[in-house]
Each structure stands twice: as C-alpha cells, then as structure tokens.
C-alpha cells in the first residue's frame, strides 16, 4: 500500500517539482494531490506535467469549512508537505494531521521567521542584517508561522559581494537538495 502525499503550494513550486521527480516512479510513495490558494500558481502546470491532480481553494473553503480535510481523508493522505504555501494552517487541519504536516523555510529559524517572512522578504532581511550565513529550516507545522519543531537545518556562506539573486540561489540549492530527502525519511517513519 503506497504512502500518499498532498503538497500545498502558492507559487512556482520548484520544491514541489523536486519532490514529484523523486517519487515519480516510486513503488512505495504517491503524490496524490497538489493544492493551491492561487489559481495562477505555476505549481499547477508542474502538477499537470506529472499527471498529478490539483485542487484550487479560496479562503472561505480553507478556513470556514472541513472540505479540504474531507478531500485529504478521502484520498487517504499520510503526509502534508508545504512547499511555498503562504497561508497559516488552520487548527482543524493541524488537529486532523498531528505531526504529519511539514514546511520548509528559507532561513535558519528562529531568525527571520513569522508572518510575512517568506521568499524574497526573508532573503532581503538576511542581507540587511549583515548575516554571514543563510540557510534553510525544515520543520513540523503548528498553529503559528514557523514555530513548529525543527526537523533539519542546513547553512550556506554569504559572501560580502552576494546580492539578492545569489543568496536566493544558494538557499534554493539547499532546499532542492534536502527537502525531498527529508520528506522521504519522514514517510518511512509513518505507519500505514
């Protein structure tokens, strides 16, 4: 019986693609659904390229109904992976999937986390603070932005000449290298 993943993303979905690539031919793992709050998100095209079904939802459906939970339960989802998903996860979803929702953040938490700290906002803050290292944090999701228990952190060096694009590139390299691997290791611990 395959373990099943649902990926939530709001934008391009490059991390989602790396996870799709890893499990494309897996006999043990299936990406069952990609969900987004953004009808223009490029992640929808990526999902389509891998023939993975997708679901677009709005704020009302996400926060005021149980329809997303019902959808995930009907698909027998084992793990929820956030890959550039920008909304706070509602309490009812966290309660339904305790310890089975993970996220990746483009900084070494607890620094540069919290509401509004995503994507370029994080990288700009890291540069503005004069940091000599950047990094990524993969963590479990709780009811607050970026406060769940850490699973894995990795760092890269920021050179004094690095601009926003370089910092972003270095961070994304680490994300693509580690996130699929960590997703796979967590799935191995989940009992079907």
Short mmCIF file of N, CA, C and O in Angstrom, two decimals, residues 64-172:
data_model
loop_
_atom_site.label_atom_id
_atom_site.label_comp_id
_atom_site.label_asym_id
_atom_site.label_seq_id
_atom_site.Cartn_x
_atom_site.Cartn_y
_atom_site.Cartn_z
N UNK A 64 -13.20 28.11 6.73
CA UNK A 64 -14.54 28.05 7.30
C UNK A 64 -15.28 26.74 7.03
O UNK A 64 -16.44 26.60 7.41
N UNK A 65 -14.62 25.81 6.35
CA UNK A 65 -15.26 24.52 6.10
C UNK A 65 -14.27 23.39 6.41
O UNK A 65 -13.09 23.64 6.63
N UNK A 66 -14.77 22.17 6.37
CA UNK A 66 -13.91 20.99 6.51
C UNK A 66 -13.68 20.32 5.16
O UNK A 66 -13.22 19.18 5.11
N UNK A 67 -14.00 21.00 4.07
CA UNK A 67 -13.95 20.32 2.77
C UNK A 67 -12.53 19.90 2.37
O UNK A 67 -12.34 18.86 1.74
N UNK A 68 -11.51 20.69 2.75
CA UNK A 68 -10.12 20.30 2.45
C UNK A 68 -9.76 19.05 3.24
O UNK A 68 -9.17 18.10 2.70
N UNK A 69 -10.14 19.02 4.51
CA UNK A 69 -9.88 17.83 5.34
C UNK A 69 -10.59 16.61 4.75
O UNK A 69 -10.00 15.54 4.63
N UNK A 70 -11.84 16.78 4.35
CA UNK A 70 -12.60 15.68 3.75
C UNK A 70 -11.91 15.17 2.49
O UNK A 70 -11.80 13.95 2.28
N UNK A 71 -11.43 16.09 1.68
CA UNK A 71 -10.72 15.72 0.45
C UNK A 71 -9.46 14.92 0.76
O UNK A 71 -9.21 13.86 0.16
N UNK A 72 -8.68 15.40 1.73
CA UNK A 72 -7.44 14.71 2.12
C UNK A 72 -7.73 13.33 2.70
O UNK A 72 -7.03 12.35 2.41
N UNK A 73 -8.77 13.23 3.52
CA UNK A 73 -9.14 11.94 4.12
C UNK A 73 -9.63 10.96 3.05
O UNK A 73 -9.29 9.78 3.09
N UNK A 74 -10.41 11.47 2.10
CA UNK A 74 -10.89 10.60 1.01
C UNK A 74 -9.75 10.05 0.17
O UNK A 74 -9.85 8.95 -0.38
N UNK A 75 -8.68 10.81 0.09
CA UNK A 75 -7.50 10.37 -0.68
C UNK A 75 -6.52 9.58 0.19
O UNK A 75 -5.46 9.18 -0.29
N UNK A 76 -6.85 9.38 1.46
CA UNK A 76 -6.01 8.61 2.38
C UNK A 76 -4.59 9.19 2.47
O UNK A 76 -3.59 8.47 2.37
N UNK A 77 -4.52 10.52 2.65
CA UNK A 77 -3.23 11.22 2.71
C UNK A 77 -2.50 10.88 4.00
O UNK A 77 -3.08 10.93 5.08
N UNK A 78 -1.21 10.57 3.87
CA UNK A 78 -0.37 10.24 5.03
C UNK A 78 0.46 11.43 5.51
O UNK A 78 0.78 11.54 6.69
N UNK A 79 0.85 12.29 4.56
CA UNK A 79 1.75 13.41 4.90
C UNK A 79 1.37 14.62 4.05
O UNK A 79 1.16 14.49 2.84
N UNK A 80 1.31 15.78 4.70
CA UNK A 80 1.08 17.05 4.01
C UNK A 80 2.41 17.79 3.96
O UNK A 80 3.06 17.99 5.00
N UNK A 81 2.80 18.19 2.75
CA UNK A 81 4.06 18.88 2.54
C UNK A 81 3.75 20.30 2.04
O UNK A 81 3.11 20.47 1.01
N UNK A 82 4.20 21.29 2.80
CA UNK A 82 4.04 22.67 2.37
C UNK A 82 5.30 23.07 1.59
O UNK A 82 6.41 22.90 2.08
N UNK A 83 5.10 23.56 0.39
CA UNK A 83 6.22 23.93 -0.48
C UNK A 83 5.96 25.33 -1.03
O UNK A 83 5.45 25.51 -2.13
N UNK A 84 6.27 26.33 -0.20
CA UNK A 84 5.98 27.70 -0.60
C UNK A 84 4.51 28.02 -0.49
O UNK A 84 3.93 28.68 -1.34
N UNK A 85 3.89 27.52 0.57
CA UNK A 85 2.48 27.81 0.83
C UNK A 85 2.42 28.93 1.86
O UNK A 85 3.03 28.83 2.92
N UNK A 86 1.67 30.00 1.55
CA UNK A 86 1.80 31.24 2.32
C UNK A 86 0.74 31.46 3.39
O UNK A 86 0.84 32.40 4.16
N UNK A 87 -0.29 30.63 3.44
CA UNK A 87 -1.32 30.84 4.45
C UNK A 87 -1.03 30.04 5.71
O UNK A 87 -0.44 28.95 5.66
N UNK A 88 -1.49 30.57 6.84
CA UNK A 88 -1.40 29.86 8.11
C UNK A 88 -2.33 28.65 8.06
O UNK A 88 -3.47 28.74 7.61
N UNK A 89 -1.85 27.51 8.52
CA UNK A 89 -2.65 26.28 8.50
C UNK A 89 -3.68 26.35 9.64
O UNK A 89 -3.32 26.60 10.79
N UNK A 90 -4.96 26.12 9.31
CA UNK A 90 -5.99 26.22 10.35
C UNK A 90 -5.90 25.09 11.37
O UNK A 90 -5.41 24.00 11.08
N UNK A 91 -6.41 25.38 12.55
CA UNK A 91 -6.33 24.45 13.68
C UNK A 91 -6.98 23.10 13.37
O UNK A 91 -6.47 22.06 13.77
N UNK A 92 -8.10 23.09 12.64
CA UNK A 92 -8.79 21.81 12.38
C UNK A 92 -7.93 20.89 11.50
O UNK A 92 -7.92 19.68 11.68
N UNK A 93 -7.14 21.47 10.60
CA UNK A 93 -6.25 20.65 9.76
C UNK A 93 -5.06 20.13 10.57
O UNK A 93 -4.66 18.96 10.44
N UNK A 94 -4.52 20.97 11.43
CA UNK A 94 -3.42 20.54 12.31
C UNK A 94 -3.89 19.41 13.23
O UNK A 94 -3.19 18.42 13.44
N UNK A 95 -5.10 19.55 13.76
CA UNK A 95 -5.65 18.52 14.66
C UNK A 95 -5.87 17.20 13.93
O UNK A 95 -5.68 16.12 14.50
N UNK A 96 -6.25 17.27 12.67
CA UNK A 96 -6.51 16.06 11.88
C UNK A 96 -5.22 15.34 11.47
O UNK A 96 -5.20 14.13 11.30
N UNK A 97 -4.13 16.11 11.31
CA UNK A 97 -2.85 15.55 10.87
C UNK A 97 -1.72 15.92 11.82
O UNK A 97 -0.75 16.56 11.44
N UNK A 98 -1.83 15.51 13.10
CA UNK A 98 -0.79 15.90 14.07
C UNK A 98 0.56 15.28 13.72
O UNK A 98 0.65 14.08 13.45
N UNK A 99 1.59 16.11 13.67
CA UNK A 99 2.93 15.61 13.36
C UNK A 99 3.07 15.10 11.94
O UNK A 99 4.02 14.38 11.63
N UNK A 100 2.11 15.45 11.08
CA UNK A 100 2.19 14.96 9.70
C UNK A 100 2.00 16.09 8.68
O UNK A 100 1.58 15.88 7.56
N UNK A 101 2.36 17.32 9.11
CA UNK A 101 2.41 18.46 8.21
C UNK A 101 3.80 19.08 8.36
O UNK A 101 4.22 19.41 9.48
N UNK A 102 4.53 19.19 7.25
CA UNK A 102 5.88 19.76 7.32
C UNK A 102 6.00 20.94 6.36
O UNK A 102 5.25 21.06 5.39
N UNK A 103 6.95 21.80 6.66
CA UNK A 103 7.18 23.01 5.87
C UNK A 103 8.68 23.23 5.72
O UNK A 103 9.47 22.73 6.52
N UNK A 104 9.03 24.00 4.69
CA UNK A 104 10.42 24.43 4.53
C UNK A 104 10.45 25.94 4.56
O UNK A 104 9.57 26.61 3.98
N UNK A 105 11.41 26.49 5.29
CA UNK A 105 11.55 27.94 5.44
C UNK A 105 12.94 28.35 4.96
O UNK A 105 13.92 27.68 5.27
N UNK A 106 13.04 29.46 4.20
CA UNK A 106 14.32 29.83 3.59
C UNK A 106 15.27 30.61 4.51
O UNK A 106 15.91 31.57 4.09
N UNK A 107 15.34 30.22 5.77
CA UNK A 107 16.28 30.82 6.72
C UNK A 107 16.50 29.84 7.86
O UNK A 107 15.77 28.87 8.02
N UNK A 108 17.54 30.14 8.66
CA UNK A 108 17.79 29.33 9.86
C UNK A 108 16.90 29.89 10.97
O UNK A 108 17.19 30.93 11.55
N UNK A 109 15.79 29.22 11.20
CA UNK A 109 14.90 29.64 12.28
C UNK A 109 15.59 29.43 13.62
O UNK A 109 16.47 28.59 13.73
N UNK A 110 15.27 30.21 14.65
CA UNK A 110 14.13 31.10 14.76
C UNK A 110 14.33 32.49 14.13
O UNK A 110 13.40 33.28 14.11
N UNK A 111 15.53 32.79 13.63
CA UNK A 111 15.72 34.09 12.98
C UNK A 111 14.93 34.16 11.68
O UNK A 111 14.81 33.17 10.97
N UNK A 112 14.43 35.33 11.38
CA UNK A 112 13.80 35.63 10.08
C UNK A 112 12.58 34.75 9.79
O UNK A 112 12.38 34.31 8.66
N UNK A 113 11.80 34.48 10.83
CA UNK A 113 10.56 33.72 10.66
C UNK A 113 9.37 34.56 11.06
O UNK A 113 9.51 35.70 11.51
N UNK A 114 8.18 34.00 10.89
CA UNK A 114 6.95 34.66 11.31
C UNK A 114 6.14 35.19 10.14
O UNK A 114 6.51 35.03 8.98
N UNK A 115 5.03 35.83 10.47
CA UNK A 115 4.10 36.34 9.47
C UNK A 115 4.81 37.30 8.50
O UNK A 115 5.57 38.16 8.93
N UNK A 116 4.58 37.10 7.23
CA UNK A 116 5.17 37.97 6.21
C UNK A 116 6.60 37.63 5.83
O UNK A 116 7.16 38.23 4.92
N UNK A 117 7.19 36.67 6.55
CA UNK A 117 8.58 36.29 6.25
C UNK A 117 8.58 35.07 5.34
O UNK A 117 8.54 33.93 5.79
N UNK A 118 8.61 35.35 4.04
CA UNK A 118 8.67 34.29 3.04
C UNK A 118 9.42 34.82 1.83
O UNK A 118 9.53 36.03 1.62
N UNK A 119 9.97 33.90 1.06
CA UNK A 119 10.62 34.25 -0.20
C UNK A 119 11.62 35.38 -0.09
O UNK A 119 12.46 35.41 0.81
N UNK A 120 11.51 36.34 -1.00
CA UNK A 120 12.46 37.46 -1.05
C UNK A 120 12.45 38.29 0.22
O UNK A 120 13.47 38.89 0.57
N UNK A 121 11.32 38.35 0.93
CA UNK A 121 11.26 39.11 2.18
C UNK A 121 12.31 38.58 3.17
O UNK A 121 12.97 39.35 3.86
N UNK A 122 12.43 37.26 3.22
CA UNK A 122 13.41 36.63 4.11
C UNK A 122 14.82 36.94 3.65
O UNK A 122 15.67 37.39 4.43
N UNK A 123 15.08 36.73 2.36
CA UNK A 123 16.44 36.95 1.83
C UNK A 123 16.89 38.40 2.00
O UNK A 123 18.04 38.67 2.36
N UNK A 124 15.97 39.34 1.77
CA UNK A 124 16.30 40.76 1.94
C UNK A 124 16.62 41.07 3.40
O UNK A 124 17.54 41.83 3.70
N UNK A 125 15.85 40.48 4.32
CA UNK A 125 16.08 40.70 5.76
C UNK A 125 17.43 40.12 6.18
O UNK A 125 18.16 40.74 6.97
N UNK A 126 17.78 38.96 5.65
CA UNK A 126 19.07 38.33 5.96
C UNK A 126 20.21 39.23 5.48
O UNK A 126 21.17 39.48 6.22
N UNK A 127 20.09 39.73 4.26
CA UNK A 127 21.13 40.62 3.72
C UNK A 127 21.21 41.93 4.50
O UNK A 127 22.29 42.40 4.84
N UNK A 128 20.04 42.50 4.81
CA UNK A 128 20.00 43.78 5.54
C UNK A 128 20.62 43.64 6.94
O UNK A 128 21.21 44.59 7.46
N UNK A 129 20.52 42.46 7.52
CA UNK A 129 21.07 42.22 8.87
C UNK A 129 22.58 41.97 8.83
O UNK A 129 23.21 41.85 9.87
N UNK A 130 23.14 41.89 7.62
CA UNK A 130 24.58 41.67 7.50
C UNK A 130 25.03 40.28 7.92
O UNK A 130 26.16 40.08 8.35
N UNK A 131 24.14 39.30 7.79
CA UNK A 131 24.46 37.92 8.17
C UNK A 131 25.58 37.36 7.29
O UNK A 131 25.68 37.69 6.11
N UNK A 132 26.41 36.51 7.87
CA UNK A 132 27.47 35.84 7.10
C UNK A 132 27.05 34.44 6.67
O UNK A 132 27.76 33.78 5.92
N UNK A 133 25.90 33.99 7.20
CA UNK A 133 25.35 32.69 6.81
C UNK A 133 23.86 32.82 6.57
O UNK A 133 23.18 33.57 7.25
N UNK A 134 23.38 32.08 5.59
CA UNK A 134 21.96 31.91 5.39
C UNK A 134 21.68 30.43 5.52
O UNK A 134 22.58 29.65 5.82
N UNK A 135 20.44 30.04 5.25
CA UNK A 135 20.17 28.61 5.33
C UNK A 135 18.70 28.29 5.15
O UNK A 135 17.91 29.12 4.72
N UNK A 136 18.39 27.06 5.50
CA UNK A 136 17.02 26.57 5.40
C UNK A 136 16.66 25.84 6.69
O UNK A 136 17.54 25.33 7.38
N UNK A 137 15.37 25.82 6.98
CA UNK A 137 14.86 25.03 8.10
C UNK A 137 13.66 24.24 7.61
O UNK A 137 12.73 24.80 7.02
N UNK A 138 13.70 22.95 7.82
CA UNK A 138 12.54 22.08 7.57
C UNK A 138 11.95 21.78 8.94
O UNK A 138 12.68 21.39 9.86
N UNK A 139 10.64 22.01 9.08
CA UNK A 139 10.04 21.88 10.41
C UNK A 139 8.61 21.37 10.32
O UNK A 139 7.96 21.46 9.28
N UNK A 140 8.16 20.82 11.46
CA UNK A 140 6.76 20.45 11.58
C UNK A 140 5.94 21.73 11.70
O UNK A 140 6.44 22.76 12.16
N UNK A 141 4.68 21.65 11.30
CA UNK A 141 3.81 22.83 11.31
C UNK A 141 2.90 22.78 12.54
O UNK A 141 2.31 21.74 12.85
N UNK A 142 2.83 23.93 13.22
CA UNK A 142 1.84 24.08 14.29
C UNK A 142 0.96 25.29 13.95
O UNK A 142 0.95 25.76 12.81
N UNK A 143 0.26 25.82 14.96
CA UNK A 143 -0.72 26.87 14.68
C UNK A 143 -0.10 28.25 14.45
O UNK A 143 -0.79 29.19 14.12
N UNK A 144 1.22 28.38 14.62
CA UNK A 144 1.89 29.66 14.40
C UNK A 144 2.89 29.55 13.25
O UNK A 144 3.48 28.50 13.03
N UNK A 145 3.09 30.66 12.55
CA UNK A 145 4.07 30.67 11.46
C UNK A 145 5.46 30.30 11.97
O UNK A 145 5.96 30.91 12.91
N UNK A 146 6.06 29.30 11.36
CA UNK A 146 7.49 28.98 11.53
C UNK A 146 7.90 28.63 12.96
O UNK A 146 9.05 28.79 13.33
N UNK A 147 6.96 28.14 13.78
CA UNK A 147 7.29 27.84 15.17
C UNK A 147 7.27 26.35 15.50
O UNK A 147 7.54 25.98 16.64
N UNK A 148 6.96 25.50 14.54
CA UNK A 148 6.92 24.07 14.81
C UNK A 148 8.31 23.49 15.04
O UNK A 148 9.33 24.11 14.71
N UNK A 149 8.33 22.32 15.61
CA UNK A 149 9.60 21.63 15.93
C UNK A 149 10.46 21.46 14.68
O UNK A 149 9.99 21.06 13.63
N UNK A 150 11.75 21.76 14.83
CA UNK A 150 12.68 21.65 13.70
C UNK A 150 13.00 20.19 13.40
O UNK A 150 13.20 19.39 14.31
N UNK A 151 13.07 19.88 12.11
CA UNK A 151 13.43 18.55 11.65
C UNK A 151 14.87 18.56 11.13
O UNK A 151 15.65 17.67 11.41
N UNK A 152 15.20 19.62 10.38
CA UNK A 152 16.52 19.67 9.74
C UNK A 152 16.87 21.11 9.40
O UNK A 152 15.99 21.87 8.96
N UNK A 153 18.13 21.47 9.60
CA UNK A 153 18.62 22.79 9.18
C UNK A 153 19.93 22.62 8.42
O UNK A 153 20.72 21.74 8.73
N UNK A 154 20.13 23.46 7.42
CA UNK A 154 21.39 23.47 6.65
C UNK A 154 21.75 24.92 6.37
O UNK A 154 20.87 25.78 6.22
N UNK A 155 23.05 25.20 6.31
CA UNK A 155 23.53 26.57 6.14
C UNK A 155 24.37 26.71 4.87
O UNK A 155 24.96 25.74 4.39
N UNK A 156 24.43 27.93 4.38
CA UNK A 156 25.36 28.28 3.31
C UNK A 156 26.04 29.60 3.70
O UNK A 156 25.51 30.38 4.50
N UNK A 157 27.22 29.82 3.14
CA UNK A 157 28.00 31.02 3.43
C UNK A 157 27.51 32.16 2.56
O UNK A 157 27.24 31.99 1.37
N UNK A 158 27.38 33.34 3.16
CA UNK A 158 27.06 34.55 2.40
C UNK A 158 28.35 35.34 2.24
O UNK A 158 28.96 35.76 3.23
N UNK A 159 28.78 35.49 1.01
CA UNK A 159 29.98 36.28 0.72
C UNK A 159 29.61 37.76 0.68
O UNK A 159 28.47 38.13 0.39
N UNK A 160 30.58 38.63 0.97
CA UNK A 160 30.26 40.05 1.09
C UNK A 160 29.74 40.66 -0.22
O UNK A 160 29.02 41.65 -0.21
N UNK A 161 30.06 40.03 -1.35
CA UNK A 161 29.58 40.54 -2.64
C UNK A 161 28.23 39.93 -3.06
O UNK A 161 27.70 40.29 -4.11
N UNK A 162 27.69 39.00 -2.27
CA UNK A 162 26.44 38.34 -2.66
C UNK A 162 25.27 39.34 -2.69
O UNK A 162 25.07 40.09 -1.74
N UNK A 163 24.52 39.28 -3.77
CA UNK A 163 23.31 40.09 -3.88
C UNK A 163 22.10 39.19 -3.62
O UNK A 163 22.25 38.00 -3.31
N UNK A 164 20.90 39.75 -3.77
CA UNK A 164 19.67 39.01 -3.50
C UNK A 164 19.59 37.73 -4.34
O UNK A 164 19.26 36.66 -3.82
N UNK A 165 19.92 37.84 -5.62
CA UNK A 165 19.82 36.67 -6.51
C UNK A 165 20.77 35.55 -6.08
O UNK A 165 20.43 34.38 -6.14
N UNK A 166 21.98 35.92 -5.65
CA UNK A 166 22.95 34.89 -5.21
C UNK A 166 22.48 34.19 -3.93
O UNK A 166 22.58 32.96 -3.81
N UNK A 167 21.98 34.98 -3.00
CA UNK A 167 21.51 34.41 -1.73
C UNK A 167 20.33 33.48 -2.00
O UNK A 167 20.24 32.38 -1.46
N UNK A 168 19.42 33.95 -2.85
CA UNK A 168 18.26 33.14 -3.22
C UNK A 168 18.70 31.83 -3.87
O UNK A 168 18.19 30.76 -3.55
N UNK A 169 19.65 31.92 -4.78
CA UNK A 169 20.16 30.75 -5.49
C UNK A 169 20.78 29.75 -4.51
O UNK A 169 20.48 28.55 -4.56
N UNK A 170 21.63 30.24 -3.62
CA UNK A 170 22.28 29.35 -2.65
C UNK A 170 21.24 28.66 -1.76
O UNK A 170 21.35 27.46 -1.48
N UNK A 171 20.24 29.41 -1.33
CA UNK A 171 19.20 28.84 -0.49
C UNK A 171 18.39 27.79 -1.24
O UNK A 171 18.11 26.70 -0.71
N UNK A 172 18.05 28.10 -2.48
CA UNK A 172 17.23 27.17 -3.26
C UNK A 172 18.00 25.88 -3.55
O UNK A 172 17.41 24.79 -3.56
#
